[in-house]
Amino acid sequence: MSTGEAKVFWHEHAVTREEREKLNGHKGCVLWFTGLSGSGKSTLANLVDHRLYSLGYHSFVLDGDNIRHGLNASPAMLRERHGEEFAKRFGLGFSPQDREENIRRIGAVAKLFCEAGIIAITAFISPYRIDRDRVRATMKPGDFIEIFVDAPLEVCEARDPKGLYKKARAGEIKGFTGIDDPYEPPLNPEIHLDAARHSPEELADIVLDYLKTHGIIPASK
Ligand SMILES: Nc1ncnc2c1ncn2[C@@H]1O[C@H](COP(=O)(O)OS(=O)(=O)O)[C@@H](OP(=O)(O)O)[C@H]1O
Ligand SMILES: Nc1ncnc2c1ncn2[C@@H]1O[C@H](COP(=O)(O)OP(=O)(O)O)[C@@H](O)[C@H]1O
């Protein structure tokens, strides 16, 4: 058997994206929340998801913390389950390369959701601009909606719900975003949220309004 690169072919779907969107009563898209740890990504992602669900729409949250338990599991988790060699090959931590692969994989998954006519809601720090832009470049114009959850480091650090900033300041966690690893804010996000001055409910309203005014969900409900 050849060990060379296999040729892979693309199969058209029997049911088109447009047909699925018609059935769902709204368009598919990716709501890409990005921001520092503690900025409010997960809170907001889940609130928007719940609002959409209550309106009868189809959405799903892909959250960094959860995805890093499965698809993008850490080396430690994989070591326990499958041994050292497997963990080294497939486990993802927080090095720049691992974050890049984390975002690449989740971008591909989010795109599949979008093509299934679903509103994919991702909540990853996604600190590097190039990684977010690469995901954007894989998608059709309008499908990738970058949402900057903008809360200053001081605010996030004061919230510190998991105590991670404290550990990072103490040097117990290395390469923590905002402390000793960079966060590159979006230059031109579709939505820029002031997450330090507004409640999650107010911020969710802004996201829902965007979806209505851009024809992703009906304006009428
Ligand atoms: N070194 C370091 N830097 C930043 N964050 C860290 C780190 N180590 C662990 N954590 C925890 O992992 C969550 C971020 O995971 P993500 O997959 O969103 O990160 S990334 O997009 O790949 O940068 C992040 O969760 P959120 O607070 O929900 O953002 C942290 O709880
Ligand atoms: N807009 C907001 N205003 C005040 N507190 C918030 C807001 N959004 C989230 N929080 C709180 O901040 C903390 C971090 O929120 P979380 O959604 O976990 O952030 P992230 O997913 O970005 O790490 C939580 O305790 C949450 O209740």
mmCIF file of C-alpha atoms and ligand atoms in Angstrom:
data_model
loop_
_atom_site.group_PDB
_atom_site.id
_atom_site.type_symbol
_atom_site.label_atom_id
_atom_site.label_comp_id
_atom_site.label_asym_id
_atom_site.label_seq_id
_atom_site.Cartn_x
_atom_site.Cartn_y
_atom_site.Cartn_z
ATOM 1 C CA MET A 1 0.000 0.000 0.000
ATOM 2 C CA SER A 2 1.262 3.485 -0.825
ATOM 3 C CA THR A 3 2.260 5.606 2.159
ATOM 4 C CA GLY A 4 2.073 8.771 0.028
ATOM 5 C CA GLU A 5 -0.552 11.441 0.482
ATOM 6 C CA ALA A 6 -3.985 9.970 -0.335
ATOM 7 C CA LYS A 7 -6.234 11.720 -2.828
ATOM 8 C CA VAL A 8 -9.509 12.761 -1.278
ATOM 9 C CA PHE A 9 -12.639 13.769 -3.141
ATOM 10 C CA TRP A 10 -15.506 16.053 -2.211
ATOM 11 C CA HIS A 11 -19.072 14.681 -2.323
ATOM 12 C CA GLU A 12 -21.959 17.031 -2.867
ATOM 13 C CA HIS A 13 -24.696 16.713 -0.231
ATOM 14 C CA ALA A 14 -28.077 15.355 -1.332
ATOM 15 C CA VAL A 15 -29.730 17.997 0.876
ATOM 16 C CA THR A 16 -28.396 21.488 0.242
ATOM 17 C CA ARG A 17 -27.587 24.094 2.866
ATOM 18 C CA GLU A 18 -30.381 26.286 1.472
ATOM 19 C CA GLU A 19 -32.897 23.456 1.916
ATOM 20 C CA ARG A 20 -31.782 22.932 5.508
ATOM 21 C CA GLU A 21 -31.984 26.670 6.216
ATOM 22 C CA LYS A 22 -35.488 26.778 4.777
ATOM 23 C CA LEU A 23 -36.509 23.912 7.050
ATOM 24 C CA ASN A 24 -34.926 25.627 10.077
ATOM 25 C CA GLY A 25 -36.459 29.026 9.306
ATOM 26 C CA HIS A 26 -33.143 30.869 9.615
ATOM 27 C CA LYS A 27 -29.647 30.909 8.173
ATOM 28 C CA GLY A 28 -26.579 29.126 9.444
ATOM 29 C CA CYS A 29 -23.584 31.137 10.642
ATOM 30 C CA VAL A 30 -20.749 31.119 13.141
ATOM 31 C CA LEU A 31 -20.853 33.497 16.092
ATOM 32 C CA TRP A 32 -17.181 33.612 17.034
ATOM 33 C CA PHE A 33 -16.778 35.054 20.532
ATOM 34 C CA THR A 34 -13.208 36.052 21.348
ATOM 35 C CA GLY A 35 -11.785 37.736 24.431
ATOM 36 C CA LEU A 36 -9.677 37.290 27.518
ATOM 37 C CA SER A 37 -10.354 34.589 30.080
ATOM 38 C CA GLY A 38 -13.087 35.998 32.326
ATOM 39 C CA SER A 39 -14.348 38.524 29.770
ATOM 40 C CA GLY A 40 -17.730 36.787 29.653
ATOM 41 C CA LYS A 41 -17.548 34.637 26.490
ATOM 42 C CA SER A 42 -19.169 31.521 27.964
ATOM 43 C CA THR A 43 -21.849 33.452 29.834
ATOM 44 C CA LEU A 44 -22.800 35.358 26.734
ATOM 45 C CA ALA A 45 -22.537 32.396 24.359
ATOM 46 C CA ASN A 46 -24.926 30.405 26.520
ATOM 47 C CA LEU A 47 -27.312 33.308 26.957
ATOM 48 C CA VAL A 48 -27.488 33.897 23.190
ATOM 49 C CA ASP A 49 -27.928 30.150 22.672
ATOM 50 C CA HIS A 50 -30.800 30.077 25.139
ATOM 51 C CA ARG A 51 -32.465 33.110 23.555
ATOM 52 C CA LEU A 52 -32.255 31.481 20.118
ATOM 53 C CA TYR A 53 -33.572 28.185 21.481
ATOM 54 C CA SER A 54 -36.517 29.985 23.100
ATOM 55 C CA LEU A 55 -37.343 31.535 19.715
ATOM 56 C CA GLY A 56 -37.378 28.048 18.158
ATOM 57 C CA TYR A 57 -34.034 28.368 16.350
ATOM 58 C CA HIS A 58 -31.221 25.865 16.016
ATOM 59 C CA SER A 59 -27.927 26.777 17.647
ATOM 60 C CA PHE A 60 -25.160 25.059 19.590
ATOM 61 C CA VAL A 61 -22.355 26.272 21.832
ATOM 62 C CA LEU A 62 -18.805 25.038 21.308
ATOM 63 C CA ASP A 63 -16.969 26.176 24.433
ATOM 64 C CA GLY A 64 -13.190 26.068 24.925
ATOM 65 C CA ASP A 65 -13.365 24.467 28.349
ATOM 66 C CA ASN A 66 -15.721 21.714 27.134
ATOM 67 C CA ILE A 67 -14.064 21.027 23.779
ATOM 68 C CA ARG A 68 -10.749 20.685 25.589
ATOM 69 C CA HIS A 69 -12.287 17.673 27.370
ATOM 70 C CA GLY A 70 -12.954 15.787 24.121
ATOM 71 C CA LEU A 71 -12.049 16.710 20.569
ATOM 72 C CA ASN A 72 -9.159 18.889 21.753
ATOM 73 C CA ALA A 73 -8.295 17.033 24.953
ATOM 74 C CA SER A 74 -5.176 17.951 26.910
ATOM 75 C CA PRO A 75 -2.079 15.735 26.895
ATOM 76 C CA ALA A 76 -2.794 14.836 30.542
ATOM 77 C CA MET A 77 -6.274 13.549 29.733
ATOM 78 C CA LEU A 78 -5.077 11.577 26.738
ATOM 79 C CA ARG A 79 -2.116 10.133 28.665
ATOM 80 C CA GLU A 80 -4.472 8.715 31.248
ATOM 81 C CA ARG A 81 -6.777 7.224 28.613
ATOM 82 C CA HIS A 82 -4.435 6.162 25.826
ATOM 83 C CA GLY A 83 -0.827 6.405 27.012
ATOM 84 C CA GLU A 84 2.168 8.675 26.555
ATOM 85 C CA GLU A 85 2.763 8.317 22.820
ATOM 86 C CA PHE A 86 -0.848 9.076 21.892
ATOM 87 C CA ALA A 87 -0.941 12.064 24.276
ATOM 88 C CA LYS A 88 2.189 13.521 22.682
ATOM 89 C CA ARG A 89 0.776 13.198 19.174
ATOM 90 C CA PHE A 90 -2.758 14.468 19.702
ATOM 91 C CA GLY A 91 -3.022 16.316 23.032
ATOM 92 C CA LEU A 92 -3.431 20.094 22.994
ATOM 93 C CA GLY A 93 -2.139 22.473 25.640
ATOM 94 C CA PHE A 94 -1.585 26.237 25.482
ATOM 95 C CA SER A 95 1.613 26.654 23.472
ATOM 96 C CA PRO A 96 1.156 28.934 20.437
ATOM 97 C CA GLN A 97 1.167 25.863 18.162
ATOM 98 C CA ASP A 98 -1.413 24.033 20.270
ATOM 99 C CA ARG A 99 -3.686 27.084 20.420
ATOM 100 C CA GLU A 100 -3.363 27.365 16.633
ATOM 101 C CA GLU A 101 -4.441 23.741 16.167
ATOM 102 C CA ASN A 102 -7.207 24.168 18.758
ATOM 103 C CA ILE A 103 -8.668 27.045 16.752
ATOM 104 C CA ARG A 104 -8.147 25.316 13.399
ATOM 105 C CA ARG A 105 -10.059 22.234 14.534
ATOM 106 C CA ILE A 106 -12.877 24.177 16.133
ATOM 107 C CA GLY A 107 -13.114 26.454 13.105
ATOM 108 C CA ALA A 108 -13.628 23.392 10.924
ATOM 109 C CA VAL A 109 -16.291 22.013 13.266
ATOM 110 C CA ALA A 110 -18.079 25.371 13.460
ATOM 111 C CA LYS A 111 -18.092 25.544 9.664
ATOM 112 C CA LEU A 112 -19.787 22.138 9.473
ATOM 113 C CA PHE A 113 -22.495 23.362 11.855
ATOM 114 C CA CYS A 114 -22.942 26.452 9.708
ATOM 115 C CA GLU A 115 -23.305 24.365 6.565
ATOM 116 C CA ALA A 116 -25.906 22.261 8.365
ATOM 117 C CA GLY A 117 -27.938 25.473 8.712
ATOM 118 C CA ILE A 118 -27.197 25.807 12.422
ATOM 119 C CA ILE A 119 -25.996 28.872 14.316
ATOM 120 C CA ALA A 120 -22.678 27.715 15.763
ATOM 121 C CA ILE A 121 -21.607 29.709 18.804
ATOM 122 C CA THR A 122 -17.941 29.393 19.732
ATOM 123 C CA ALA A 123 -16.398 30.650 22.966
ATOM 124 C CA PHE A 124 -12.612 30.409 22.747
ATOM 125 C CA ILE A 125 -10.034 32.954 23.815
ATOM 126 C CA SER A 126 -8.602 32.547 20.292
ATOM 127 C CA PRO A 127 -5.884 35.072 21.163
ATOM 128 C CA TYR A 128 -4.011 35.183 17.869
ATOM 129 C CA ARG A 129 -5.410 37.283 15.043
ATOM 130 C CA ILE A 130 -3.938 35.089 12.327
ATOM 131 C CA ASP A 131 -5.725 31.998 13.656
ATOM 132 C CA ARG A 132 -9.098 33.764 13.723
ATOM 133 C CA ASP A 133 -8.496 35.223 10.268
ATOM 134 C CA ARG A 134 -7.638 31.780 8.933
ATOM 135 C CA VAL A 135 -10.988 30.457 10.143
ATOM 136 C CA ARG A 136 -12.740 33.443 8.579
ATOM 137 C CA ALA A 137 -10.970 32.742 5.274
ATOM 138 C CA THR A 138 -12.395 29.198 5.134
ATOM 139 C CA MET A 139 -15.947 30.540 5.220
ATOM 140 C CA LYS A 140 -18.285 32.348 2.845
ATOM 141 C CA PRO A 141 -18.552 36.136 3.311
ATOM 142 C CA GLY A 142 -21.072 36.893 6.045
ATOM 143 C CA ASP A 143 -20.899 33.435 7.651
ATOM 144 C CA PHE A 144 -18.163 34.270 10.156
ATOM 145 C CA ILE A 145 -19.310 36.823 12.688
ATOM 146 C CA GLU A 146 -16.450 37.848 14.927
ATOM 147 C CA ILE A 147 -17.615 39.145 18.295
ATOM 148 C CA PHE A 148 -15.037 40.853 20.480
ATOM 149 C CA VAL A 149 -15.984 40.434 24.122
ATOM 150 C CA ASP A 150 -13.995 43.408 25.277
ATOM 151 C CA ALA A 151 -13.265 43.595 28.978
ATOM 152 C CA PRO A 152 -9.939 45.024 30.203
ATOM 153 C CA LEU A 153 -7.448 42.731 31.861
ATOM 154 C CA GLU A 154 -8.005 44.461 35.248
ATOM 155 C CA VAL A 155 -11.710 43.636 35.097
ATOM 156 C CA CYS A 156 -11.124 40.015 34.071
ATOM 157 C CA GLU A 157 -8.495 39.629 36.732
ATOM 158 C CA ALA A 158 -10.807 41.022 39.394
ATOM 159 C CA ARG A 159 -13.525 38.561 38.322
ATOM 160 C CA ASP A 160 -11.118 35.586 38.192
ATOM 161 C CA PRO A 161 -13.877 32.996 38.741
ATOM 162 C CA LYS A 162 -11.496 30.036 38.402
ATOM 163 C CA GLY A 163 -8.587 31.589 40.301
ATOM 164 C CA LEU A 164 -6.373 31.199 37.205
ATOM 165 C CA TYR A 165 -5.102 34.798 37.072
ATOM 166 C CA LYS A 166 -3.995 34.468 40.674
ATOM 167 C CA LYS A 167 -2.079 31.316 39.787
ATOM 168 C CA ALA A 168 -0.620 32.953 36.668
ATOM 169 C CA ARG A 169 0.565 35.959 38.706
ATOM 170 C CA ALA A 170 2.123 33.576 41.195
ATOM 171 C CA GLY A 171 3.973 31.854 38.344
ATOM 172 C CA GLU A 172 2.070 28.603 38.871
ATOM 173 C CA ILE A 173 0.636 28.766 35.316
ATOM 174 C CA LYS A 174 3.007 29.763 32.540
ATOM 175 C CA GLY A 175 1.926 31.360 29.264
ATOM 176 C CA PHE A 176 -1.403 32.640 30.539
ATOM 177 C CA THR A 177 -3.221 34.914 28.087
ATOM 178 C CA GLY A 178 -2.988 38.559 29.135
ATOM 179 C CA ILE A 179 -0.255 37.890 31.705
ATOM 180 C CA ASP A 180 2.675 36.316 29.899
ATOM 181 C CA ASP A 181 1.049 35.392 26.603
ATOM 182 C CA PRO A 182 -0.469 37.934 24.201
ATOM 183 C CA TYR A 183 -4.091 38.651 23.337
ATOM 184 C CA GLU A 184 -4.423 40.301 19.932
ATOM 185 C CA PRO A 185 -7.760 42.143 19.776
ATOM 186 C CA PRO A 186 -9.758 41.984 16.543
ATOM 187 C CA LEU A 187 -9.099 44.970 14.264
ATOM 188 C CA ASN A 188 -12.454 44.942 12.548
ATOM 189 C CA PRO A 189 -14.907 42.668 14.344
ATOM 190 C CA GLU A 190 -18.511 42.460 13.164
ATOM 191 C CA ILE A 191 -19.581 43.160 16.754
ATOM 192 C CA HIS A 192 -17.554 44.915 19.446
ATOM 193 C CA LEU A 193 -19.065 44.471 22.909
ATOM 194 C CA ASP A 194 -18.187 46.590 25.904
ATOM 195 C CA ALA A 195 -18.315 43.673 28.309
ATOM 196 C CA ALA A 196 -17.138 45.633 31.344
ATOM 197 C CA ARG A 197 -19.986 48.150 31.312
ATOM 198 C CA HIS A 198 -23.003 46.153 30.170
ATOM 199 C CA SER A 199 -24.859 43.199 31.602
ATOM 200 C CA PRO A 200 -24.864 39.872 29.753
ATOM 201 C CA GLU A 201 -28.570 40.472 28.958
ATOM 202 C CA GLU A 202 -27.832 43.827 27.299
ATOM 203 C CA LEU A 203 -24.953 42.290 25.334
ATOM 204 C CA ALA A 204 -27.125 39.375 24.183
ATOM 205 C CA ASP A 205 -29.666 41.915 22.878
ATOM 206 C CA ILE A 206 -26.950 43.482 20.708
ATOM 207 C CA VAL A 207 -26.051 40.085 19.223
ATOM 208 C CA LEU A 208 -29.698 39.191 18.550
ATOM 209 C CA ASP A 209 -30.253 42.586 16.886
ATOM 210 C CA TYR A 210 -27.271 41.957 14.626
ATOM 211 C CA LEU A 211 -28.686 38.585 13.568
ATOM 212 C CA LYS A 212 -32.022 40.225 12.765
ATOM 213 C CA THR A 213 -30.651 43.196 10.853
ATOM 214 C CA HIS A 214 -28.343 40.947 8.821
ATOM 215 C CA GLY A 215 -31.110 38.551 7.810
ATOM 216 C CA ILE A 216 -29.796 35.525 9.702
ATOM 217 C CA ILE A 217 -32.899 35.165 11.824
ATOM 218 C CA PRO A 218 -36.287 36.691 10.964
ATOM 219 C CA ALA A 219 -36.736 40.265 12.156
ATOM 220 C CA SER A 220 -40.346 39.649 13.054
ATOM 221 C CA LYS A 221 -40.200 37.416 16.196
HETATM 222 N N1 LIG B 1 -2.270 29.333 29.703
HETATM 223 C C1 LIG B 1 -3.583 29.580 29.586
HETATM 224 N N2 LIG B 1 -4.009 30.672 28.912
HETATM 225 C C2 LIG B 1 -5.330 30.904 28.809
HETATM 226 N N3 LIG B 1 -6.301 30.092 29.314
HETATM 227 C C3 LIG B 1 -5.922 28.994 29.981
HETATM 228 C C4 LIG B 1 -4.554 28.680 30.152
HETATM 229 N N4 LIG B 1 -4.473 27.533 30.852
HETATM 230 C C5 LIG B 1 -5.719 27.139 31.116
HETATM 231 N N5 LIG B 1 -6.607 28.010 30.595
HETATM 232 C C6 LIG B 1 -8.057 27.795 30.655
HETATM 233 O O1 LIG B 1 -8.424 27.392 29.337
HETATM 234 C C7 LIG B 1 -9.463 28.205 28.818
HETATM 235 C C8 LIG B 1 -9.103 28.734 27.429
HETATM 236 O O2 LIG B 1 -9.180 27.731 26.482
HETATM 237 P P1 LIG B 1 -9.334 28.118 24.959
HETATM 238 O O3 LIG B 1 -9.439 26.830 24.221
HETATM 239 O O4 LIG B 1 -10.444 29.067 24.816
HETATM 240 O O5 LIG B 1 -7.950 28.847 24.665
HETATM 241 S S1 LIG B 1 -7.290 29.227 23.274
HETATM 242 O O6 LIG B 1 -8.339 29.792 22.414
HETATM 243 O O7 LIG B 1 -6.707 28.046 22.663
HETATM 244 O O8 LIG B 1 -6.246 30.212 23.594
HETATM 245 C C9 LIG B 1 -9.621 29.375 29.749
HETATM 246 O O9 LIG B 1 -11.016 29.429 29.917
HETATM 247 P P2 LIG B 1 -11.901 30.764 29.804
HETATM 248 O O10 LIG B 1 -11.704 31.426 31.121
HETATM 249 O O11 LIG B 1 -13.285 30.213 29.650
HETATM 250 O O12 LIG B 1 -11.496 31.596 28.641
HETATM 251 C C10 LIG B 1 -8.902 28.987 31.015
HETATM 252 O O13 LIG B 1 -9.829 28.507 31.954
HETATM 253 N N1 LIG B 2 -21.226 41.374 31.269
HETATM 254 C C1 LIG B 2 -20.835 40.936 32.458
HETATM 255 N N2 LIG B 2 -20.805 41.773 33.526
HETATM 256 C C2 LIG B 2 -20.378 41.333 34.736
HETATM 257 N N3 LIG B 2 -19.959 40.066 34.996
HETATM 258 C C3 LIG B 2 -19.955 39.201 33.966
HETATM 259 C C4 LIG B 2 -20.392 39.575 32.648
HETATM 260 N N4 LIG B 2 -20.264 38.507 31.849
HETATM 261 C C5 LIG B 2 -19.783 37.502 32.616
HETATM 262 N N5 LIG B 2 -19.604 37.903 33.895
HETATM 263 C C6 LIG B 2 -19.059 37.124 34.990
HETATM 264 O O1 LIG B 2 -17.641 37.084 34.773
HETATM 265 C C7 LIG B 2 -17.122 35.787 35.053
HETATM 266 C C8 LIG B 2 -16.427 35.222 33.812
HETATM 267 O O2 LIG B 2 -17.404 34.954 32.826
HETATM 268 P P1 LIG B 2 -17.227 33.767 31.788
HETATM 269 O O3 LIG B 2 -18.435 33.761 30.930
HETATM 270 O O4 LIG B 2 -16.872 32.493 32.482
HETATM 271 O O5 LIG B 2 -15.969 34.300 30.962
HETATM 272 P P2 LIG B 2 -15.041 33.570 29.892
HETATM 273 O O6 LIG B 2 -15.830 32.449 29.277
HETATM 274 O O7 LIG B 2 -14.689 34.620 28.915
HETATM 275 O O8 LIG B 2 -13.855 33.077 30.673
HETATM 276 C C9 LIG B 2 -18.279 34.949 35.551
HETATM 277 O O9 LIG B 2 -18.267 34.975 36.964
HETATM 278 C C10 LIG B 2 -19.511 35.673 35.011
HETATM 279 O O10 LIG B 2 -20.630 35.508 35.843
#
